[in-house]
PDB file of C-alpha atoms in Angstrom:
ATOM      1  CA  UNK A 920      21.460  98.895-228.179  1.00 77.00           C
ATOM      2  CA  UNK A 921      18.871  97.482-230.520  1.00 91.00           C
ATOM      3  CA  UNK A 922      15.733  99.069-231.875  1.00 95.00           C
ATOM      4  CA  UNK A 923      12.243  97.937-231.029  1.00 97.00           C
ATOM      5  CA  UNK A 924      11.397  94.738-232.914  1.00 97.00           C
ATOM      6  CA  UNK A 925       8.226  96.280-234.322  1.00 97.00           C
ATOM      7  CA  UNK A 926      10.250  99.129-235.872  1.00 97.00           C
ATOM      8  CA  UNK A 927      12.776  96.719-237.304  1.00 98.00           C
ATOM      9  CA  UNK A 928      10.073  94.573-238.858  1.00 97.00           C
ATOM     10  CA  UNK A 929       8.325  97.631-240.270  1.00 97.00           C
ATOM     11  CA  UNK A 930      11.492  98.845-241.975  1.00 97.00           C
ATOM     12  CA  UNK A 931      12.348  95.346-243.211  1.00 98.00           C
ATOM     13  CA  UNK A 932       8.874  95.185-244.743  1.00 97.00           C
ATOM     14  CA  UNK A 933       9.324  98.512-246.508  1.00 96.00           C
ATOM     15  CA  UNK A 934      12.559  97.302-248.120  1.00 97.00           C
ATOM     16  CA  UNK A 935      11.111  93.960-249.161  1.00 97.00           C
ATOM     17  CA  UNK A 936      12.876  92.003-246.445  1.00 98.00           C
ATOM     18  CA  UNK A 937      16.326  93.224-247.504  1.00 98.00           C
ATOM     19  CA  UNK A 938      17.954  93.531-244.099  1.00 97.00           C
ATOM     20  CA  UNK A 939      21.245  94.740-245.565  1.00 98.00           C
ATOM     21  CA  UNK A 940      19.472  97.701-247.167  1.00 98.00           C
ATOM     22  CA  UNK A 941      17.595  98.478-243.955  1.00 98.00           C
ATOM     23  CA  UNK A 942      20.812  98.391-241.973  1.00 98.00           C
ATOM     24  CA  UNK A 943      22.592 100.634-244.509  1.00 98.00           C
ATOM     25  CA  UNK A 944      19.808 103.212-244.206  1.00 98.00           C
ATOM     26  CA  UNK A 945      20.083 103.158-240.420  1.00 98.00           C
ATOM     27  CA  UNK A 946      23.895 103.330-240.463  1.00 98.00           C
ATOM     28  CA  UNK A 947      23.818 106.335-242.806  1.00 98.00           C
ATOM     29  CA  UNK A 948      21.427 108.111-240.449  1.00 98.00           C
ATOM     30  CA  UNK A 949      23.790 107.381-237.562  1.00 98.00           C
ATOM     31  CA  UNK A 950      26.590 109.098-239.464  1.00 98.00           C
ATOM     32  CA  UNK A 951      24.423 112.101-240.315  1.00 98.00           C
ATOM     33  CA  UNK A 952      22.738 112.388-236.907  1.00 98.00           C
ATOM     34  CA  UNK A 953      25.017 111.119-234.141  1.00 97.00           C
ATOM     35  CA  UNK A 954      23.848 110.679-230.554  1.00 97.00           C
ATOM     36  CA  UNK A 955      20.211 109.868-231.267  1.00 98.00           C
ATOM     37  CA  UNK A 956      18.437 106.841-229.817  1.00 97.00           C
ATOM     38  CA  UNK A 957      18.437 103.560-231.713  1.00 98.00           C
ATOM     39  CA  UNK A 958      14.652 103.750-232.122  1.00 98.00           C
ATOM     40  CA  UNK A 959      14.982 107.261-233.559  1.00 98.00           C
ATOM     41  CA  UNK A 960      17.201 106.006-236.401  1.00 98.00           C
ATOM     42  CA  UNK A 961      14.742 103.270-237.328  1.00 98.00           C
ATOM     43  CA  UNK A 962      11.749 105.610-237.075  1.00 98.00           C
ATOM     44  CA  UNK A 963      13.546 108.167-239.234  1.00 98.00           C
ATOM     45  CA  UNK A 964      14.448 105.572-241.882  1.00 98.00           C
ATOM     46  CA  UNK A 965      10.800 104.470-242.006  1.00 97.00           C
ATOM     47  CA  UNK A 966       9.564 108.062-242.246  1.00 96.00           C
ATOM     48  CA  UNK A 967      12.087 108.916-244.972  1.00 96.00           C
ATOM     49  CA  UNK A 968      11.094 105.904-247.081  1.00 95.00           C
ATOM     50  CA  UNK A 969       7.394 106.608-246.680  1.00 94.00           C
ATOM     51  CA  UNK A 970       7.936 110.266-247.552  1.00 93.00           C
ATOM     52  CA  UNK A 971      10.003 109.455-250.624  1.00 91.00           C
ATOM     53  CA  UNK A 972       7.566 106.820-251.827  1.00 87.00           C
ATOM     54  CA  UNK A 973       4.712 109.276-251.420  1.00 83.00           C
ATOM     55  CA  UNK A 974       6.529 111.748-253.650  1.00 76.00           C
ATOM     56  CA  UNK A 975       7.244 109.044-256.230  1.00 74.00           C
ATOM     57  CA  UNK A 976       3.627 107.904-256.261  1.00 75.00           C
ATOM     58  CA  UNK A 977       2.472 111.509-256.635  1.00 76.00           C
ATOM     59  CA  UNK A 978       4.733 111.947-259.648  1.00 73.00           C
ATOM     60  CA  UNK A 979       3.425 108.738-261.207  1.00 74.00           C
ATOM     61  CA  UNK A 980      -0.178 109.902-260.722  1.00 75.00           C
ATOM     62  CA  UNK A 981       0.660 113.307-262.172  1.00 74.00           C
ATOM     63  CA  UNK A 982       2.245 111.680-265.240  1.00 74.00           C
ATOM     64  CA  UNK A 983      -0.791 109.431-265.698  1.00 73.00           C
ATOM     65  CA  UNK A 984      -3.101 112.420-265.483  1.00 70.00           C
ATOM     66  CA  UNK A 985      -1.111 114.469-268.010  1.00 67.00           C
ATOM     67  CA  UNK A 986      -0.641 111.637-270.536  1.00 60.00           C
TER      68      UNK A 986
END
């Protein structure tokens, strides 16, 4: 099964077009969360990246404010 093209393109965009990285993220999720739908893995990878980037950006802003 393949994920929705829109989800794939969204994740590829978040990783700068690096399809190998996107696929590694999805494959790791498959190992950690077996038996989910293909779309779920791609949605989860997108959500994880967005969450982690939000935390990183918050830390950068905090550092800028405290400098």
